């Protein structure tokens, strides 16, 4: 199995300074600057920004990082928190997409495998290689011989730069994973892909954009984008206006006619997917497992996650507000039925569920496809569109390919700015494949022997040293927030002061995922976390109660569970 990487490789990547603080003071200061700029520039024609990115998910973060590294003045706006939508609700995998081979999308698989290799290099602490096990049973739609051929092609498309696949006989497969059902097992294949923390990957990407001069403002809904002479005028909720030379919309499933006009009509097909989290003791698998959905051309995953195991995902057509996507009893029954056939010894009762999440995938609609086709059949390729008014949008795509999607999008922006004579001097080529997402010298093997420092490094990379220094100065910060999970109180304070958290949900859902991993969804510590957050923002007791109520509602919508009073 490939070795765990907790740092980028300094021999091929430059060392950079850490991003600036990103807490209440900085967020308020940016809002004030935008208000003052709006007041000063009404009636002027000079744009305050070269590029405004609408959307702080992984696609928008990638665009912002690429543009900032090239030297553009960048502002990122989002109606909610960073990674609020699909980018914190995925299967948390960086993968080439084995099943896309069956659909003939060799180009997409090649691109994804290339990007996986680059992410090993620039984000090695949060993109970890893993050995996936894919069993084949009698009656499966994909028999063992097809898996063998497919994985041979997978290895070739990776240019043989990853650990190649292996074919296992039934006895060897069950020796590797004793939980597998013995009856009907024809064998299995193992192959390399990677696991990640999708929300933290998005955060790290935005932090690198900020390190290179980009500004990020969350909870700033965009209500309109209009042409203003040779620029774009972005209007926020409340009337604030911001002028830019170019605008990129990277709003994921919220991409619509409201932002893009006619170009946004009927552009997307939405697909809802859910994941369930259980204790590792209930599903004690040894490595990520791939499960075939026998009657459909899709696969499911069962992935070990420290003291937890998660499984998913469904793939069903969705209509409505992507923020309102939740987990239903039928979703749960479907997943348990499919996984239970392969892992009969797993404990899969509803009462065993620790948490769950639900997300909506923005898939680019094929105008020639039958509207009734299953969403699993729709390509995961991305598309870049441009409106008559000059607004550029990037839609669709995969978490794995976000960097190359961003490169293509920024290339389009620069080409349009150059054609209009509006390109600033000194703008260079794409550099995102060369720079690590997290700055600093890699932690040494000696440092990684320190249990706390080594654990922090898996989430923060070289910045783990800063958190560890805080803990050494105040050992209370090293205490675990929840006993059976690795997160500590220093990470709460860091999320508030340096990671742009505005609400309690931002901390417990996307910075420190207690909402996904704690049996009580963070309810036992929510008041203490809310108190620290509200105090940093200068609020009082009423604000603490409002944050707790907001968090309860967010958990009810996403997981279907009603939290006890916090």
Coordinates of C-alpha atoms in Angstrom, one line a residue:
X1 CA 0.0 0.0 0.0
X2 CA 1.4 3.5 -0.8
X3 CA 3.0 5.3 2.1
X4 CA 1.0 7.9 3.9
X5 CA 2.1 11.4 2.9
X6 CA 1.6 14.3 5.4
X7 CA 3.5 17.0 3.6
X8 CA 4.3 18.3 0.1
X9 CA 7.7 17.5 -1.3
X10 CA 10.0 20.4 -0.7
X11 CA 12.6 19.2 -3.3
X12 CA 10.2 20.1 -6.1
X13 CA 8.0 22.8 -4.5
X14 CA 8.9 26.3 -3.3
X15 CA 8.4 27.3 0.3
X16 CA 6.0 30.3 0.8
X17 CA 4.7 32.4 3.7
X18 CA 1.6 31.5 5.5
X19 CA -1.7 33.1 4.6
X20 CA -2.7 36.2 6.6
X21 CA -5.2 35.9 9.5
X22 CA -8.9 35.5 8.4
X23 CA -11.1 36.3 11.4
X24 CA -13.7 38.8 12.5
X25 CA -11.4 41.8 12.2
X26 CA -10.3 40.9 8.7
X27 CA -13.8 40.0 7.5
X28 CA -15.3 43.3 8.8
X29 CA -12.4 45.2 7.3
X30 CA -13.0 43.8 3.9
X31 CA -16.8 44.6 4.1
X32 CA -15.9 48.2 5.1
X33 CA -13.4 48.5 2.2
X34 CA -16.0 47.3 -0.3
X35 CA -18.6 49.8 1.1
X36 CA -16.1 52.6 0.9
X37 CA -15.0 51.7 -2.6
X38 CA -18.6 51.5 -3.7
X39 CA -19.2 55.0 -2.3
X40 CA -16.0 56.4 -3.8
X41 CA -16.4 54.8 -7.2
X42 CA -20.0 55.5 -8.1
X43 CA -19.8 57.5 -11.3
X44 CA -16.2 56.3 -11.9
X45 CA -15.3 53.9 -14.7
X46 CA -12.2 52.2 -13.3
X47 CA -12.7 48.6 -12.0
X48 CA -11.6 47.9 -8.4
X49 CA -10.9 44.3 -9.3
X50 CA -9.6 42.4 -12.3
X51 CA -11.7 39.3 -11.5
X52 CA -14.7 38.6 -9.3
X53 CA -15.4 34.9 -8.7
X54 CA -19.0 34.1 -7.7
X55 CA -18.8 30.9 -5.7
X56 CA -16.4 29.7 -3.0
X57 CA -16.7 26.0 -3.7
X58 CA -13.8 24.0 -5.0
X59 CA -14.3 25.3 -8.6
X60 CA -14.4 28.9 -7.5
X61 CA -11.5 28.4 -5.1
X62 CA -9.5 26.9 -7.9
X63 CA -10.2 29.8 -10.3
X64 CA -9.3 32.3 -7.6
X65 CA -6.0 30.6 -6.8
X66 CA -5.0 30.3 -10.4
X67 CA -5.9 33.9 -11.2
X68 CA -4.1 35.3 -8.0
X69 CA -1.0 33.3 -8.8
X70 CA -0.9 34.9 -12.2
X71 CA -1.1 38.3 -10.8
X72 CA -4.7 39.3 -11.1
X73 CA -6.6 41.3 -8.4
X74 CA -9.2 38.7 -7.3
X75 CA -12.3 38.9 -5.1
X76 CA -14.3 35.8 -4.2
X77 CA -18.0 36.2 -3.2
X78 CA -20.4 33.5 -1.9
X79 CA -23.9 33.6 -0.5
X80 CA -22.9 31.1 2.2
X81 CA -19.8 29.6 3.7
X82 CA -16.9 28.3 1.6
X83 CA -17.6 24.8 0.4
X84 CA -21.2 25.0 1.6
X85 CA -22.6 23.0 -1.2
X86 CA -21.3 20.1 -3.2
X87 CA -17.7 20.7 -2.2
X88 CA -18.3 19.5 1.3
X89 CA -20.9 16.9 0.5
X90 CA -19.0 14.6 -1.9
X91 CA -17.6 11.1 -1.5
X92 CA -14.3 12.6 -0.4
X93 CA -12.4 10.8 -3.1
X94 CA -9.7 11.9 -5.5
X95 CA -10.1 9.4 -8.2
X96 CA -9.8 8.8 -11.9
X97 CA -13.3 7.3 -12.1
X98 CA -13.2 3.6 -12.9
X99 CA -16.8 3.5 -14.0
X100 CA -16.2 6.3 -16.6
X101 CA -14.2 3.8 -18.6
X102 CA -17.4 1.8 -19.3
X103 CA -18.9 5.0 -20.6
X104 CA -16.0 5.5 -23.0
X105 CA -14.8 8.7 -21.3
X106 CA -11.1 8.0 -21.6
X107 CA -10.2 11.7 -21.8
X108 CA -11.9 12.4 -18.5
X109 CA -10.2 9.5 -16.8
X110 CA -6.8 10.5 -18.2
X111 CA -7.3 14.1 -17.0
X112 CA -8.5 12.9 -13.5
X113 CA -5.5 10.6 -13.1
X114 CA -3.1 13.3 -14.1
X115 CA -4.7 15.7 -11.6
X116 CA -4.6 13.0 -8.9
X117 CA -0.9 12.8 -9.4
X118 CA -0.5 16.6 -9.2
X119 CA -2.6 16.7 -6.0
X120 CA -0.3 14.2 -4.4
X121 CA 2.4 16.7 -5.0
X122 CA 0.8 20.0 -4.0
X123 CA -1.7 18.7 -1.3
X124 CA -0.1 15.6 0.0
X125 CA -1.3 16.1 3.6
X126 CA -5.0 15.9 2.6
X127 CA -4.9 13.8 -0.6
X128 CA -3.8 10.4 0.6
X129 CA -3.3 7.4 -1.7
X130 CA -5.2 4.3 -0.7
X131 CA -5.7 0.8 -2.0
X132 CA -9.3 0.2 -3.1
X133 CA -10.8 -3.3 -3.2
X134 CA -13.4 -4.1 -5.9
X135 CA -15.0 -7.5 -5.5
X136 CA -16.9 -9.3 -8.2
X137 CA -19.8 -11.7 -7.4
X138 CA -21.8 -14.1 -9.5
X139 CA -24.4 -12.2 -11.4
X140 CA -22.7 -8.8 -11.2
X141 CA -23.0 -6.6 -14.2
X142 CA -19.2 -6.2 -14.3
X143 CA -17.7 -9.7 -14.0
X144 CA -14.1 -10.2 -12.9
X145 CA -12.7 -10.4 -16.4
X146 CA -14.2 -7.0 -17.3
X147 CA -12.7 -5.5 -14.1
X148 CA -9.3 -6.9 -15.0
X149 CA -9.5 -5.4 -18.5
X150 CA -10.8 -2.0 -17.2
X151 CA -8.1 -1.7 -14.5
X152 CA -5.4 -2.6 -17.0
X153 CA -6.6 0.4 -19.0
X154 CA -6.8 2.5 -15.8
X155 CA -3.1 1.7 -15.2
X156 CA -2.2 2.7 -18.7
X157 CA -4.1 6.0 -18.5
X158 CA -2.2 6.8 -15.3
X159 CA 1.0 6.3 -17.4
X160 CA 1.9 3.5 -14.9
X161 CA 2.9 6.1 -12.3
X162 CA 0.7 4.6 -9.6
X163 CA 0.7 1.2 -8.0
X164 CA -0.8 -1.1 -10.6
X165 CA -3.9 -3.2 -10.0
X166 CA -3.8 -6.7 -8.7
X167 CA -6.3 -9.6 -9.4
X168 CA -7.2 -11.7 -6.3
X169 CA -8.8 -15.1 -6.1
X170 CA -11.8 -15.4 -3.8
X171 CA -9.7 -16.8 -0.9
X172 CA -7.1 -14.0 -1.2
X173 CA -9.9 -11.4 -1.4
X174 CA -11.5 -12.6 1.8
X175 CA -8.1 -12.8 3.5
X176 CA -7.6 -9.2 2.6
X177 CA -11.2 -8.3 3.7
X178 CA -12.8 -10.9 5.9
X179 CA -16.1 -9.0 6.0
X180 CA -16.8 -9.9 2.3
X181 CA -19.6 -12.3 1.7
X182 CA -18.2 -15.7 0.7
X183 CA -21.1 -17.0 -1.3
X184 CA -20.8 -16.2 -5.0
X185 CA -17.5 -14.4 -4.7
X186 CA -15.6 -14.8 -8.0
X187 CA -12.5 -12.7 -6.9
X188 CA -11.6 -9.1 -6.6
X189 CA -9.2 -6.5 -8.0
X190 CA -7.3 -3.9 -6.0
X191 CA -6.1 -0.6 -7.4
X192 CA -4.9 2.8 -6.3
X193 CA -7.0 5.9 -5.9
X194 CA -7.0 8.6 -3.1
X195 CA -9.1 9.9 -0.2
X196 CA -9.4 13.5 0.9
X197 CA -11.2 16.0 3.1
X198 CA -13.2 17.9 0.5
X199 CA -14.1 20.9 2.6
X200 CA -10.5 21.3 3.9
X201 CA -9.1 20.9 0.3
X202 CA -11.4 23.8 -0.7
X203 CA -10.3 25.8 2.3
X204 CA -6.6 25.2 1.6
X205 CA -7.1 26.2 -2.0
X206 CA -8.7 29.5 -1.0
X207 CA -6.1 30.1 1.6
X208 CA -3.4 29.8 -1.1
X209 CA -5.4 32.3 -3.2
X210 CA -5.4 34.7 -0.2
X211 CA -1.7 34.1 0.3
X212 CA -1.2 35.5 -3.2
X213 CA -3.4 38.5 -2.7
X214 CA -7.0 37.4 -3.3
X215 CA -9.8 38.5 -1.0
X216 CA -12.7 36.3 0.0
X217 CA -16.0 37.4 1.4
X218 CA -18.6 34.8 2.4
X219 CA -22.2 35.4 3.3
X220 CA -22.4 38.0 0.5
X221 CA -25.2 36.9 -1.8
X222 CA -24.9 38.2 -5.4
X223 CA -28.3 39.3 -6.7
X224 CA -27.3 40.6 -10.2
X225 CA -24.5 40.9 -12.7
X226 CA -24.7 43.7 -15.2
X227 CA -22.6 45.1 -17.9
X228 CA -21.1 48.6 -17.0
X229 CA -19.3 50.1 -20.0
X230 CA -16.4 47.7 -20.6
X231 CA -16.6 46.1 -17.1
X232 CA -19.0 44.0 -15.1
X233 CA -21.0 45.4 -12.1
X234 CA -21.8 42.9 -9.4
X235 CA -24.6 43.8 -7.1
X236 CA -24.8 42.2 -3.7
X237 CA -27.8 41.8 -1.4
X238 CA -28.3 45.1 0.4
X239 CA -27.3 47.2 -2.7
X240 CA -23.5 47.1 -2.4
X241 CA -22.0 47.2 -5.9
X242 CA -18.5 46.0 -6.9
X243 CA -16.9 46.6 -10.3
X244 CA -14.6 44.2 -12.0
X245 CA -13.0 43.7 -15.4
X246 CA -14.3 40.2 -15.6
X247 CA -16.6 37.9 -13.7
X248 CA -16.5 34.1 -13.4
X249 CA -19.6 32.3 -12.0
X250 CA -18.7 29.0 -10.3
X251 CA -21.9 28.5 -8.3
X252 CA -22.2 24.8 -8.7
X253 CA -25.9 23.6 -8.5
X254 CA -27.0 27.3 -8.0
X255 CA -25.9 28.2 -11.5
X256 CA -29.1 29.6 -13.1
X257 CA -30.7 32.2 -15.3
X258 CA -30.6 34.7 -12.5
X259 CA -26.8 34.9 -12.8
X260 CA -26.3 33.9 -16.5
X261 CA -29.5 35.0 -18.2
X262 CA -30.5 32.8 -21.2
X263 CA -27.2 31.0 -21.1
X264 CA -28.1 29.5 -17.7
X265 CA -31.4 28.1 -18.8
X266 CA -31.7 24.3 -18.8
X267 CA -27.9 24.1 -18.4
X268 CA -27.8 21.6 -15.5
X269 CA -29.3 18.3 -14.4
X270 CA -29.1 18.0 -10.6
X271 CA -28.3 14.7 -8.9
X272 CA -28.7 14.1 -5.2
X273 CA -26.3 11.8 -3.4
X274 CA -26.3 10.8 0.3
X275 CA -23.7 9.3 2.6
X276 CA -24.1 7.5 5.9
X277 CA -21.6 7.5 8.7
X278 CA -21.3 4.6 11.2
X279 CA -18.8 3.6 13.8
X280 CA -15.8 1.7 12.5
X281 CA -16.6 -1.1 15.0
X282 CA -19.9 -1.6 13.1
X283 CA -18.3 -1.7 9.7
X284 CA -14.7 -2.7 10.4
X285 CA -13.4 -2.8 6.8
X286 CA -9.6 -2.6 6.3
X287 CA -9.5 -0.5 3.2
X288 CA -11.9 1.4 0.9
X289 CA -14.3 -0.9 -0.8
X290 CA -16.1 -0.6 -4.1
X291 CA -19.6 -2.1 -4.4
X292 CA -21.6 -2.6 -7.6
X293 CA -25.2 -1.5 -7.9
X294 CA -26.3 -4.5 -9.9
X295 CA -29.2 -3.0 -11.8
X296 CA -27.6 0.3 -12.6
X297 CA -24.3 1.5 -14.1
X298 CA -23.0 3.0 -10.9
X299 CA -20.8 2.0 -8.0
X300 CA -20.9 2.7 -4.3
X301 CA -18.1 3.1 -1.8
X302 CA -17.5 2.1 1.8
X303 CA -14.5 4.1 3.2
X304 CA -12.8 3.8 6.6
X305 CA -12.4 7.2 8.2
X306 CA -10.5 6.9 11.5
X307 CA -13.0 5.9 14.2
X308 CA -15.8 6.0 11.6
X309 CA -16.7 4.4 8.3
X310 CA -18.9 6.1 5.7
X311 CA -20.8 4.6 2.8
X312 CA -22.6 6.0 -0.2
X313 CA -23.7 7.3 -2.5
X314 CA -27.2 7.4 -4.1
X315 CA -27.6 9.0 -7.5
X316 CA -31.1 10.3 -8.1
X317 CA -32.5 13.2 -10.0
X318 CA -33.2 16.3 -7.9
X319 CA -35.2 19.4 -8.2
X320 CA -35.4 22.3 -5.8
X321 CA -33.1 24.3 -3.6
X322 CA -29.7 22.4 -3.3
X323 CA -29.4 23.7 0.3
X324 CA -32.5 21.8 1.2
X325 CA -31.3 18.4 0.1
X326 CA -31.5 15.9 3.0
X327 CA -31.5 12.2 3.9
X328 CA -34.6 10.2 3.7
X329 CA -35.5 6.8 5.1
X330 CA -35.7 5.3 1.6
X331 CA -32.2 6.6 0.9
X332 CA -31.0 4.8 4.0
X333 CA -32.8 1.6 3.2
X334 CA -31.4 1.6 -0.4
X335 CA -27.8 2.0 0.8
X336 CA -28.1 -0.6 3.5
X337 CA -29.6 -3.1 1.2
X338 CA -26.9 -2.7 -1.4
X339 CA -24.0 -2.7 1.1
X340 CA -25.5 -5.5 3.2
X341 CA -25.4 -7.9 0.3
X342 CA -21.6 -7.6 0.1
X343 CA -20.9 -7.1 3.8
X344 CA -23.4 -9.4 5.6
X345 CA -21.5 -9.1 8.9
X346 CA -21.7 -5.3 9.1
X347 CA -24.1 -3.8 11.6
X348 CA -26.3 -1.6 9.3
X349 CA -29.4 -0.7 11.3
X350 CA -30.7 2.9 11.3
X351 CA -30.1 3.1 15.0
X352 CA -26.3 2.6 14.3
X353 CA -26.0 5.7 12.1
X354 CA -23.7 8.3 13.6
X355 CA -24.4 11.0 11.1
X356 CA -25.1 11.6 7.4
X357 CA -24.7 14.1 4.7
X358 CA -26.5 14.9 1.5
X359 CA -25.3 16.9 -1.5
X360 CA -26.4 17.9 -5.0
X361 CA -24.2 17.3 -8.0
X362 CA -24.3 19.9 -10.8
X363 CA -24.2 17.8 -14.0
X364 CA -24.0 19.4 -17.4
X365 CA -27.1 18.5 -19.3
X366 CA -26.7 16.9 -22.7
X367 CA -29.2 18.5 -25.0
X368 CA -29.4 15.4 -27.1
X369 CA -30.0 13.0 -24.2
X370 CA -33.4 11.6 -23.1
X371 CA -34.6 13.7 -20.1
X372 CA -35.6 10.5 -18.5
X373 CA -32.1 9.0 -18.5
X374 CA -30.7 8.1 -15.0
X375 CA -28.4 10.8 -13.6
X376 CA -25.7 8.1 -13.2
X377 CA -25.5 8.1 -17.0
X378 CA -24.7 11.8 -17.3
X379 CA -21.1 12.8 -17.9
X380 CA -19.0 14.3 -15.1
X381 CA -17.2 16.5 -17.7
X382 CA -17.2 20.2 -17.2
X383 CA -18.2 23.0 -19.5
X384 CA -17.3 26.7 -19.8
X385 CA -19.9 29.0 -21.1
X386 CA -20.0 32.7 -21.8
X387 CA -23.0 35.0 -21.8
X388 CA -23.8 37.7 -24.4
X389 CA -22.8 40.2 -21.7
X390 CA -19.3 38.6 -21.2
X391 CA -19.9 36.7 -18.0
X392 CA -17.9 33.4 -17.9
X393 CA -19.2 30.4 -16.1
X394 CA -17.7 27.0 -15.3
X395 CA -20.2 24.2 -14.6
X396 CA -20.1 20.5 -14.0
X397 CA -16.8 18.7 -13.5
X398 CA -15.4 16.6 -10.6
X399 CA -13.6 17.4 -7.4
X400 CA -10.6 15.6 -8.7
X401 CA -10.2 17.9 -11.8
X402 CA -10.9 21.2 -10.2
X403 CA -7.4 22.5 -10.8
X404 CA -7.4 21.9 -14.5
X405 CA -11.0 23.2 -14.8
X406 CA -9.7 26.4 -13.1
X407 CA -6.7 26.7 -15.5
X408 CA -8.9 26.4 -18.5
X409 CA -11.4 29.0 -17.1
X410 CA -8.7 31.5 -16.2
X411 CA -7.1 31.0 -19.7
X412 CA -10.5 32.0 -21.1
X413 CA -10.7 35.1 -18.8
X414 CA -7.2 36.3 -19.8
X415 CA -7.9 35.7 -23.5
X416 CA -11.1 37.9 -23.3
X417 CA -9.3 40.6 -21.3
X418 CA -6.4 40.7 -23.8
X419 CA -8.9 41.0 -26.7
X420 CA -10.5 44.0 -25.0
X421 CA -7.2 45.6 -24.2
X422 CA -8.0 45.2 -20.5
X423 CA -5.3 42.7 -19.4
X424 CA -3.1 44.1 -16.6
X425 CA 0.7 44.1 -17.3
X426 CA 2.8 41.3 -16.0
X427 CA 0.1 38.6 -15.9
X428 CA 1.8 35.2 -16.4
X429 CA 1.0 31.6 -17.1
X430 CA -0.7 29.1 -14.9
X431 CA 1.4 28.1 -11.9
X432 CA -1.0 26.1 -9.8
X433 CA 0.7 22.8 -10.5
X434 CA 4.0 24.1 -9.1
X435 CA 3.0 25.6 -5.7
X436 CA 1.9 23.7 -2.6
X437 CA -1.5 24.6 -1.1
X438 CA 0.0 24.8 2.4
X439 CA 3.2 26.8 3.0
X440 CA 6.3 25.7 4.9
X441 CA 9.0 23.1 5.2
X442 CA 7.7 19.6 5.3
X443 CA 7.5 18.1 8.8
X444 CA 10.5 15.9 9.4
X445 CA 10.2 12.2 10.3
X446 CA 11.3 13.1 13.9
X447 CA 8.5 15.7 14.1
X448 CA 5.9 13.2 12.9
X449 CA 6.8 10.9 15.7
X450 CA 5.1 13.4 18.0
X451 CA 1.5 12.0 18.1
X452 CA -0.2 15.3 18.4
X453 CA 1.9 17.1 15.8
X454 CA 1.7 14.1 13.5
X455 CA -2.1 14.1 13.8
X456 CA -2.5 17.9 13.2
X457 CA -0.3 17.5 10.1
X458 CA -2.9 15.3 8.5
X459 CA -5.3 18.2 8.4
X460 CA -3.1 21.3 8.4
X461 CA 0.2 20.2 6.8
X462 CA 3.2 22.3 7.8
X463 CA 0.9 24.8 9.6
X464 CA 0.5 22.1 12.2
X465 CA 3.6 23.6 13.8
X466 CA 1.8 26.9 14.5
X467 CA -1.1 25.0 16.2
X468 CA 1.3 22.9 18.2
X469 CA 3.1 26.0 19.4
X470 CA -0.2 27.4 20.7
X471 CA -0.8 24.1 22.5
X472 CA 2.7 24.2 24.1
X473 CA 1.9 27.7 25.3
X474 CA -1.5 26.7 26.6
X475 CA -1.8 22.9 27.1
X476 CA -5.6 23.2 27.6
X477 CA -5.9 23.8 23.8
X478 CA -4.5 20.3 23.2
X479 CA -7.5 18.6 24.8
X480 CA -9.7 16.7 22.5
X481 CA -13.1 18.3 21.8
X482 CA -14.7 14.8 21.7
X483 CA -13.0 11.9 23.4
X484 CA -13.0 9.4 20.6
X485 CA -12.1 11.8 17.8
X486 CA -8.8 13.5 17.1
X487 CA -9.8 17.2 16.9
X488 CA -8.6 19.6 19.6
X489 CA -9.6 23.0 21.0
X490 CA -6.7 24.7 19.3
X491 CA -8.3 23.9 16.0
X492 CA -11.5 25.7 17.1
X493 CA -9.7 28.9 17.9
X494 CA -7.7 28.6 14.7
X495 CA -10.9 28.2 12.6
X496 CA -12.3 31.4 14.2
X497 CA -9.1 33.5 13.9
X498 CA -7.5 32.2 10.7
X499 CA -10.0 30.2 8.6
X500 CA -12.9 32.6 7.9
X501 CA -15.6 30.9 10.1
X502 CA -18.6 33.2 10.6
X503 CA -21.2 30.8 12.1
X504 CA -21.2 27.8 14.4
X505 CA -22.1 25.6 11.5
X506 CA -19.0 26.7 9.6
X507 CA -16.8 25.4 12.5
X508 CA -18.5 22.2 13.3
X509 CA -19.5 21.2 9.7
X510 CA -16.6 22.3 7.5
X511 CA -13.6 23.2 9.6
X512 CA -13.8 20.5 12.2
X513 CA -16.4 17.9 11.0
X514 CA -18.0 17.0 14.3
X515 CA -21.3 17.3 12.6
X516 CA -20.3 14.3 10.5
X517 CA -18.3 12.2 13.0
X518 CA -19.6 12.8 16.5
X519 CA -22.5 10.6 17.7
X520 CA -24.2 13.7 19.1
X521 CA -23.3 15.8 16.0
X522 CA -21.3 18.1 18.2
X523 CA -24.2 19.0 20.5
X524 CA -22.3 18.4 23.7
X525 CA -19.6 21.0 22.8
X526 CA -21.7 23.3 20.6
X527 CA -22.4 25.9 23.3
X528 CA -18.7 26.2 24.2
X529 CA -17.7 26.5 20.5
X530 CA -20.5 29.1 19.9
X531 CA -19.4 31.0 22.9
X532 CA -15.8 31.3 21.6
X533 CA -17.0 32.2 18.2
X534 CA -19.5 34.9 19.3
X535 CA -17.0 36.4 21.8
X536 CA -14.5 36.8 19.0
X537 CA -17.2 38.6 17.0
X538 CA -18.1 40.8 20.0
X539 CA -21.6 39.4 20.4
X540 CA -23.6 38.4 23.5
X541 CA -25.8 35.8 25.0
X542 CA -28.6 36.3 22.5
X543 CA -26.1 35.8 19.6
X544 CA -25.0 32.5 21.2
X545 CA -28.5 31.2 21.3
X546 CA -29.1 32.3 17.7
X547 CA -26.0 30.4 16.6
X548 CA -27.1 27.3 18.4
X549 CA -30.6 27.4 16.9
X550 CA -29.1 28.0 13.4
X551 CA -26.9 24.9 13.9
X552 CA -29.8 22.8 15.1
X553 CA -31.8 23.7 11.9
X554 CA -28.8 23.0 9.6
X555 CA -28.4 19.5 11.2
X556 CA -32.2 18.8 10.9
X557 CA -32.2 19.7 7.2
X558 CA -29.1 17.7 6.3
X559 CA -29.2 14.7 8.5
X560 CA -32.9 14.5 9.4
X561 CA -32.0 14.4 13.1
X562 CA -33.3 16.8 15.8
X563 CA -30.5 17.8 18.2
X564 CA -31.0 17.8 21.9
X565 CA -30.7 21.3 23.5
X566 CA -27.1 22.3 23.4

